[in-house]
XYZ file of C-alpha atoms in Angstrom:
545
model
C 64.268 58.065 -17.421
C 66.414 59.416 -17.687
C 67.363 63.177 -19.070
C 69.765 65.229 -17.291
C 69.339 68.504 -19.137
C 70.789 71.473 -16.838
C 68.709 74.608 -17.543
C 71.919 76.773 -16.988
C 73.981 74.811 -19.727
C 71.271 75.206 -22.061
C 70.995 78.917 -21.948
C 74.935 79.317 -22.382
C 74.556 77.017 -25.372
C 71.513 78.067 -27.012
C 72.448 81.009 -29.769
C 75.050 78.403 -31.063
C 72.827 75.619 -31.067
C 70.041 78.099 -32.724
C 72.407 79.212 -35.378
C 73.645 75.685 -36.218
C 69.529 74.427 -36.945
C 69.128 77.371 -38.411
C 71.751 75.925 -41.032
C 70.542 72.539 -41.087
C 66.910 73.887 -41.672
C 67.222 73.453 -45.558
C 68.715 69.556 -45.410
C 65.740 68.713 -42.569
C 63.154 70.112 -45.214
C 64.801 68.057 -47.549
C 64.056 64.778 -46.317
C 61.034 65.886 -44.118
C 58.219 63.332 -45.292
C 55.142 65.452 -46.628
C 52.648 63.476 -44.153
C 52.615 66.295 -41.632
C 49.096 66.915 -41.594
C 45.548 64.826 -41.155
C 46.063 63.965 -45.057
C 44.224 61.300 -46.897
C 46.325 58.533 -46.018
C 46.030 58.531 -42.047
C 42.602 57.202 -40.301
C 40.955 60.135 -39.127
C 39.433 57.482 -36.637
C 42.659 56.512 -35.177
C 43.509 57.699 -31.969
C 47.346 57.020 -32.318
C 47.443 58.615 -35.639
C 46.200 61.556 -34.390
C 47.983 61.922 -30.943
C 51.952 60.944 -32.901
C 50.658 64.711 -34.749
C 51.106 66.491 -31.172
C 52.841 68.710 -31.963
C 54.346 66.353 -34.966
C 58.279 66.127 -35.707
C 60.023 69.058 -36.866
C 57.625 71.601 -34.967
C 59.463 71.976 -31.649
C 59.535 70.148 -28.768
C 55.983 69.432 -26.786
C 54.893 71.687 -24.139
C 52.079 71.342 -21.038
C 49.433 72.096 -23.520
C 50.267 69.174 -25.916
C 51.217 66.659 -22.752
C 47.094 67.487 -21.373
C 45.701 66.902 -24.831
C 47.699 63.561 -25.736
C 46.370 62.548 -22.045
C 42.819 63.589 -22.933
C 42.940 61.767 -25.907
C 44.372 58.253 -24.232
C 40.843 58.225 -21.679
C 39.083 55.552 -23.419
C 40.933 52.986 -21.486
C 40.106 54.721 -18.214
C 36.431 55.508 -18.826
C 35.770 51.662 -19.929
C 36.311 50.547 -15.967
C 35.848 53.994 -14.148
C 32.769 56.025 -13.724
C 33.175 59.626 -14.226
C 33.931 61.134 -10.398
C 34.346 57.926 -8.798
C 37.272 58.923 -7.265
C 36.011 62.103 -5.911
C 37.714 63.063 -2.659
C 40.608 60.495 -2.981
C 44.183 62.209 -2.958
C 47.543 60.199 -4.054
C 50.979 60.833 -3.586
C 53.079 59.934 -6.444
C 56.925 59.517 -6.214
C 59.356 60.191 -9.004
C 61.913 61.984 -10.882
C 61.656 65.497 -12.552
C 64.459 65.438 -15.042
C 64.438 68.389 -17.352
C 60.828 68.799 -16.714
C 60.014 65.338 -17.775
C 59.127 62.135 -15.802
C 56.923 63.565 -13.020
C 56.461 66.761 -14.813
C 55.036 65.277 -18.103
C 53.212 62.548 -15.951
C 51.334 65.887 -14.482
C 49.989 66.931 -17.857
C 49.379 63.406 -19.110
C 47.032 62.766 -16.047
C 45.255 66.029 -16.084
C 42.668 64.483 -17.360
C 42.350 61.406 -15.677
C 41.871 64.000 -12.836
C 39.449 65.900 -14.094
C 36.976 62.480 -15.164
C 37.717 60.844 -12.232
C 37.629 63.581 -9.381
C 40.901 62.144 -8.096
C 43.870 64.456 -7.283
C 47.518 63.985 -7.220
C 50.133 65.489 -5.174
C 53.337 64.909 -6.704
C 56.951 64.092 -5.109
C 59.451 65.037 -7.484
C 63.633 64.565 -7.612
C 66.292 64.810 -9.020
C 68.108 61.523 -10.743
C 70.829 61.766 -8.200
C 68.266 61.945 -5.458
C 66.159 59.586 -6.198
C 67.792 56.149 -4.789
C 69.061 57.917 -1.756
C 65.712 59.269 -1.183
C 63.843 55.986 -1.712
C 66.484 54.002 0.351
C 65.484 56.056 3.451
C 62.025 55.883 3.234
C 62.064 52.039 3.001
C 64.900 51.562 5.835
C 62.862 53.587 8.172
C 59.766 52.358 7.426
C 58.450 56.243 6.197
C 56.630 55.056 2.444
C 55.084 58.591 2.243
C 53.757 57.799 -1.584
C 50.768 55.912 -3.271
C 52.343 55.263 -6.740
C 56.430 55.056 -7.686
C 57.769 55.413 -11.049
C 60.869 52.946 -10.518
C 63.155 50.510 -12.685
C 62.756 47.137 -12.246
C 66.598 46.418 -10.179
C 64.585 47.688 -7.428
C 61.885 45.524 -7.222
C 64.436 43.426 -4.696
C 64.364 46.499 -2.130
C 60.902 46.896 -2.679
C 58.867 44.209 -3.479
C 60.902 41.604 -1.656
C 60.074 43.812 1.614
C 55.893 43.368 0.869
C 55.774 47.282 0.355
C 53.969 46.857 -2.910
C 50.631 46.220 -3.988
C 50.055 43.091 -6.501
C 47.965 43.871 -9.501
C 44.228 43.825 -10.164
C 43.824 41.164 -12.763
C 41.493 44.284 -14.950
C 44.804 46.173 -14.746
C 46.468 43.795 -16.828
C 43.644 43.272 -19.083
C 43.443 47.628 -19.799
C 47.313 47.597 -20.186
C 47.434 44.690 -22.442
C 50.935 43.151 -20.790
C 51.198 40.622 -23.767
C 52.371 43.529 -25.861
C 55.427 44.164 -23.991
C 58.407 42.875 -25.725
C 59.692 39.389 -24.295
C 62.201 40.577 -22.402
C 60.225 42.792 -20.063
C 57.693 40.464 -19.194
C 57.700 37.846 -16.142
C 60.007 37.825 -13.999
C 60.392 41.525 -14.834
C 57.983 43.400 -12.733
C 56.900 40.192 -10.443
C 57.556 38.857 -7.202
C 57.172 35.503 -5.848
C 54.714 34.986 -8.905
C 52.864 37.863 -8.380
C 52.702 41.101 -10.510
C 53.464 44.261 -9.157
C 54.362 46.625 -12.626
C 52.916 48.778 -15.318
C 55.872 48.796 -17.563
C 56.250 52.373 -19.308
C 59.646 52.470 -20.839
C 62.279 50.010 -22.237
C 65.563 50.189 -21.069
C 68.852 49.465 -23.183
C 71.910 51.365 -24.404
C 72.238 51.733 -27.830
C 75.436 53.163 -29.451
C 74.570 56.613 -31.134
C 77.254 58.377 -33.116
C 77.887 61.325 -35.642
C 77.730 59.732 -39.331
C 79.699 62.881 -40.324
C 82.889 61.671 -38.349
C 82.799 58.286 -40.703
C 82.996 57.447 -44.420
C 85.140 58.293 -47.382
C 86.911 61.480 -46.071
C 85.709 61.794 -42.851
C 87.844 62.823 -39.908
C 88.469 59.530 -37.993
C 89.719 58.002 -41.318
C 87.271 55.563 -40.758
C 85.029 54.184 -43.435
C 82.558 52.666 -40.931
C 81.793 53.549 -37.724
C 84.015 51.596 -35.058
C 82.708 48.176 -34.093
C 84.699 47.410 -31.185
C 85.700 48.944 -27.752
C 89.399 49.179 -29.308
C 88.139 50.460 -32.056
C 86.490 53.859 -30.194
C 89.155 54.280 -28.158
C 91.865 54.299 -31.169
C 89.523 57.035 -33.024
C 89.018 59.094 -30.090
C 93.255 59.355 -29.610
C 93.175 59.825 -33.692
C 91.302 62.656 -34.033
C 92.239 64.879 -31.280
C 93.291 68.108 -32.830
C 91.086 68.303 -35.698
C 87.508 70.046 -36.039
C 84.284 69.015 -36.230
C 82.613 69.435 -39.213
C 78.969 70.326 -38.120
C 80.235 73.014 -35.540
C 83.609 74.073 -36.156
C 84.753 73.392 -32.931
C 87.451 70.685 -31.465
C 86.706 67.207 -32.554
C 85.439 65.058 -30.287
C 85.539 61.028 -30.474
C 83.650 59.002 -27.693
C 81.963 60.687 -24.425
C 82.900 59.183 -21.452
C 80.106 60.490 -18.052
C 83.106 60.659 -15.297
C 80.812 61.864 -12.660
C 78.607 59.883 -10.744
C 74.836 59.793 -10.992
C 73.566 58.587 -7.976
C 74.593 54.811 -9.059
C 72.971 55.548 -12.668
C 76.351 56.734 -13.963
C 77.556 52.770 -13.390
C 75.768 51.744 -16.523
C 78.174 53.541 -18.661
C 81.350 52.186 -17.432
C 79.281 48.840 -18.028
C 78.749 49.171 -21.612
C 82.738 49.042 -22.142
C 82.769 45.828 -19.737
C 79.885 44.109 -20.834
C 81.803 43.358 -24.233
C 85.059 42.584 -21.925
C 83.139 39.907 -19.665
C 79.889 38.896 -20.680
C 80.693 35.582 -21.735
C 78.500 34.027 -24.541
C 77.958 31.107 -21.851
C 77.692 32.705 -18.884
C 74.428 34.126 -17.452
C 76.677 36.166 -14.982
C 78.772 38.924 -15.463
C 79.038 41.166 -11.778
C 79.270 38.593 -9.397
C 79.837 34.667 -9.100
C 76.761 33.310 -8.772
C 77.830 30.697 -6.326
C 79.648 33.090 -4.179
C 78.659 36.268 -4.530
C 82.278 37.104 -4.862
C 82.221 40.396 -7.583
C 84.046 39.626 -10.530
C 84.248 43.779 -11.228
C 87.932 43.545 -10.754
C 88.582 40.626 -12.964
C 90.895 41.764 -15.771
C 87.888 41.923 -18.212
C 86.652 44.871 -16.062
C 89.918 46.325 -15.448
C 90.523 46.555 -18.899
C 87.147 48.482 -19.217
C 88.078 50.951 -16.635
C 91.533 51.013 -18.121
C 90.243 52.139 -21.208
C 88.204 55.272 -19.578
C 92.069 55.966 -18.160
C 93.937 56.130 -21.176
C 91.370 58.842 -23.122
C 91.652 60.936 -19.601
C 95.643 60.987 -20.221
C 95.166 62.035 -23.997
C 94.690 65.643 -23.709
C 91.797 66.968 -26.011
C 90.276 63.121 -26.012
C 87.369 65.013 -23.755
C 86.167 67.442 -23.561
C 87.360 70.405 -21.183
C 86.493 69.415 -17.743
C 85.069 66.150 -18.572
C 85.665 64.999 -14.980
C 82.609 66.935 -13.833
C 80.120 65.721 -16.837
C 77.568 62.769 -15.733
C 75.471 61.123 -18.102
C 72.974 63.928 -18.617
C 75.707 66.573 -19.387
C 77.376 63.828 -22.102
C 73.877 63.166 -23.862
C 71.815 67.004 -23.931
C 75.093 69.021 -23.314
C 77.182 67.625 -25.016
C 76.319 64.942 -27.919
C 72.616 66.497 -29.178
C 74.325 70.168 -28.841
C 76.883 68.973 -31.040
C 79.931 68.248 -29.029
C 81.578 65.293 -29.280
C 80.536 62.449 -32.103
C 79.594 59.003 -30.063
C 78.379 58.029 -26.641
C 75.740 55.132 -25.103
C 72.503 55.886 -23.974
C 69.216 55.215 -23.723
C 66.344 56.157 -26.102
C 66.216 59.786 -25.155
C 68.949 60.543 -27.695
C 66.905 58.763 -30.247
C 63.689 60.802 -29.722
C 65.544 64.041 -29.083
C 67.339 64.264 -31.827
C 64.633 64.627 -34.153
C 62.218 66.135 -31.456
C 63.846 68.664 -29.110
C 64.357 72.535 -29.730
C 68.441 71.555 -28.171
C 69.189 69.127 -30.652
C 71.442 70.114 -33.823
C 72.581 66.660 -34.837
C 69.189 65.383 -35.908
C 70.323 65.002 -39.791
C 73.752 63.337 -38.669
C 73.371 60.625 -36.296
C 72.867 57.205 -36.743
C 72.257 54.182 -33.998
C 73.748 50.663 -33.319
C 73.993 48.227 -30.529
C 76.682 48.122 -27.895
C 80.117 47.743 -29.432
C 81.896 44.573 -28.920
C 85.508 43.208 -28.204
C 88.373 41.349 -30.045
C 88.525 39.705 -27.020
C 86.143 38.058 -24.162
C 87.141 37.013 -20.610
C 86.091 34.145 -19.162
C 85.539 33.780 -15.762
C 85.273 30.016 -15.777
C 88.395 29.403 -17.142
C 90.172 32.677 -15.930
C 91.564 33.214 -19.148
C 91.071 35.748 -22.436
C 89.848 34.324 -25.814
C 90.348 35.761 -28.890
C 87.261 36.269 -30.327
C 84.881 38.545 -31.346
C 82.219 39.254 -28.745
C 79.191 41.872 -28.248
C 76.575 41.860 -25.227
C 74.235 44.968 -25.107
C 73.559 46.350 -21.613
C 69.833 46.202 -20.280
C 70.468 49.040 -18.469
C 67.919 49.604 -15.733
C 65.071 47.293 -17.330
C 63.046 49.903 -18.027
C 60.978 52.167 -15.761
C 57.544 50.585 -14.261
C 54.811 52.362 -12.341
C 54.000 50.437 -9.181
C 51.725 50.808 -6.454
C 53.090 50.835 -2.795
C 50.525 48.703 -0.273
C 49.395 51.827 1.607
C 46.507 51.730 -0.365
C 45.582 48.124 -0.164
C 43.249 48.166 2.738
C 41.276 51.246 0.827
C 39.231 49.547 -1.826
C 38.651 53.307 -3.426
C 41.916 54.389 -3.144
C 43.229 50.878 -4.562
C 41.078 51.599 -7.711
C 41.808 55.023 -7.976
C 45.927 54.043 -7.784
C 45.906 51.635 -10.167
C 43.698 53.411 -12.487
C 46.024 56.265 -12.787
C 48.877 54.077 -13.078
C 47.227 52.322 -15.965
C 46.499 55.200 -17.882
C 50.205 56.126 -17.965
C 51.553 52.357 -19.021
C 48.353 52.356 -22.064
C 49.017 51.094 -25.294
C 48.149 54.484 -26.832
C 50.061 56.738 -24.722
C 53.097 55.008 -24.209
C 53.419 54.846 -28.168
C 53.706 58.985 -27.836
C 56.066 58.868 -24.795
C 58.386 56.717 -27.124
C 58.389 58.911 -30.243
C 58.920 62.548 -28.431
C 61.094 63.362 -25.648
C 59.561 61.684 -22.181
C 62.528 59.762 -20.576
C 61.230 56.514 -22.026
C 62.075 54.589 -25.232
C 59.980 52.155 -27.284
C 58.728 48.753 -24.953
C 56.229 47.243 -26.684
C 56.003 45.438 -29.867
C 53.442 47.361 -31.554
C 55.342 50.138 -30.716
C 57.989 48.903 -33.915
C 55.738 49.668 -36.871
C 57.432 52.148 -38.665
C 55.007 53.790 -40.761
C 53.391 55.047 -37.816
C 56.378 56.790 -36.782
C 57.136 57.919 -40.280
C 53.207 59.567 -40.386
C 54.411 61.573 -37.322
C 57.041 63.242 -39.144
C 60.295 60.901 -38.923
C 62.356 60.158 -41.915
C 62.274 55.976 -42.491
C 65.514 55.481 -42.565
C 66.576 57.716 -39.217
C 63.527 55.747 -37.705
C 64.585 52.144 -38.868
C 68.014 52.696 -37.640
C 66.821 53.715 -34.477
C 63.943 51.453 -33.503
C 66.287 48.232 -35.295
C 69.024 49.183 -32.380
C 66.828 48.564 -29.929
C 65.146 45.618 -30.994
C 68.373 44.225 -32.297
C 69.782 44.810 -28.505
C 66.307 43.617 -26.861
C 66.802 39.908 -28.812
C 70.220 39.741 -28.565
C 71.428 35.891 -27.243
C 74.277 37.399 -25.046
C 72.299 40.517 -23.509
C 73.468 41.686 -20.400
C 70.831 41.351 -17.902
C 70.790 43.462 -14.984
C 70.148 41.237 -11.139
C 66.662 42.404 -9.422
C 68.533 42.120 -5.984
C 67.859 44.122 -3.068
C 70.963 46.896 -2.697
C 71.914 47.032 -6.251
C 72.146 50.821 -6.224
C 74.438 50.420 -3.040
C 76.475 49.028 -5.126
C 76.292 50.804 -8.193
C 76.783 53.814 -6.150
C 80.014 53.024 -4.052
C 81.553 52.212 -7.198
C 80.957 55.340 -8.922
C 82.613 56.893 -5.646
C 85.490 54.454 -6.043
C 85.818 54.923 -9.942
C 85.905 59.357 -9.310
C 89.060 58.412 -7.183
C 90.878 56.035 -9.829
C 89.237 58.893 -12.373
C 91.206 61.704 -10.792
C 94.240 59.583 -9.799
C 93.758 58.817 -6.108
C 94.572 55.429 -7.295
C 97.734 54.055 -9.139
C 96.137 51.991 -11.777
C 92.918 50.654 -13.256
C 93.670 47.034 -11.136
C 93.880 49.294 -7.669
C 90.434 51.114 -8.610
C 88.715 47.814 -9.397
C 89.967 46.117 -6.160
C 88.546 48.855 -4.207
C 84.872 48.368 -5.910
C 84.859 44.776 -5.700
C 86.090 45.121 -1.644
C 83.598 47.626 -0.738
C 80.835 45.691 -3.215
C 81.805 42.501 -0.510
C 80.538 44.391 2.343
C 77.707 45.367 1.024
C 76.906 41.831 -0.008
C 77.882 40.883 3.823
C 75.558 43.248 5.543
C 72.812 42.432 3.330
C 72.744 38.534 3.641
C 75.413 36.478 1.462
C 73.144 33.204 1.275
C 70.186 35.293 0.390
C 71.435 37.346 -1.914
C 72.712 34.478 -3.790
C 69.505 32.614 -4.250
C 68.085 36.011 -5.415
C 71.060 36.510 -7.937
C 70.807 33.143 -9.472
C 66.991 33.190 -9.691
C 67.393 36.421 -11.404
C 69.806 35.125 -14.211
C 67.144 32.137 -14.509
C 69.694 29.561 -12.844
């Protein structure tokens, strides 16, 4: 969803990355699995095995030609439901993001073969991550929805499905995409509204902890034998390594990378990572609002502690890279961590796939993964007291991207079938494996995507892939996961929170508490504008209460 790699930054640091890649090439060759072609152990007739060799891990970033080839090789399901040329004359508008040439740009290549076979034409509405939600909300508010297919996260179903803007999924689509293969947390009610199914999942979102293995262990600069287990330890080691040298790049060592700049609402997820460990109590499904009143919990002591953690690192010279106040989440992942700056961060699965398959990554041989960090204590909102017990809570941030069809096509059966066929092609069982294994903006979301041998055959090191995929599975299946509510206006809440956090981080507010109180006051206004009673009902429903 999620790759915001600024081209200028890439060009500025490319020579250093190339140098570092060259320095680590021998190590990479030493651990590279020998199954790199269509060897005897690989079934020649397996589409999954064949597409995973395009281009093959360790052979550079996939190109548009690769995307088109993969899309063409995954057309069997389309051909079973659609006659050649059946959609001739149909034009469809596809709305989505285009971060770093991925998402919509990737879809272009994957759908080229589909367009050629079906005769349909797709017109693209491409948006930057920060512009996505404002443009979508404007279309909804003004009744000017000008797209037939929509790439969207489940949290926004409250803004779309609740207003009748989506088309219900036909039964043949459910069969074509094999919805039973989804991991449990992405099954109904996610993707549904009032008992009707609207979403084809193409992504399984959760934030996992990525860290540099060369910063930890015997003799490592962090002074820690193992990576930090808690957010308290994250801050402690981030302060302790100030002034030391990064063992890979020779640059100043940096601990944890917090994004301090907003990202169209998406940046709030990164404060949530810290906060979840402090405020998501195992006995309570709610952690953002009180489910009985919709009173925000964002200014309770647990949330305040999360904000204070960030402020403490801001106040520590050298704890963050220079000008971190202008670093959004895309910067922290792709211009910093993967490029060799910083030793840990929370992010979506893009970091895992890009670490070993992107031309711009230099950390592939020294990266490990785990679930969200925990805390030595947890705040119980029901008793209004801290409990001195270990707590952890993975953040199911954004509930994954999905492809939806809007009601613009509902009255035209030919156009409707074309829209759903295009969406089903992108959400197919085989093509989704390829998107999870290579840079795409998406991470694993199907049970069938956790067959480690398939990834090893593509060129991934087995220990690496067990670590990376395991962190996703452990997050998806965690009993105390922080589940995102599918309520109207969720990104209004997140966007205004980013605005207030920016003020707090820059010193406009006097304290973490004052910053949190400003967010809570803004959230109360949004709830009153939308309708408190309806928000309470929908929030409870989203929590399964």
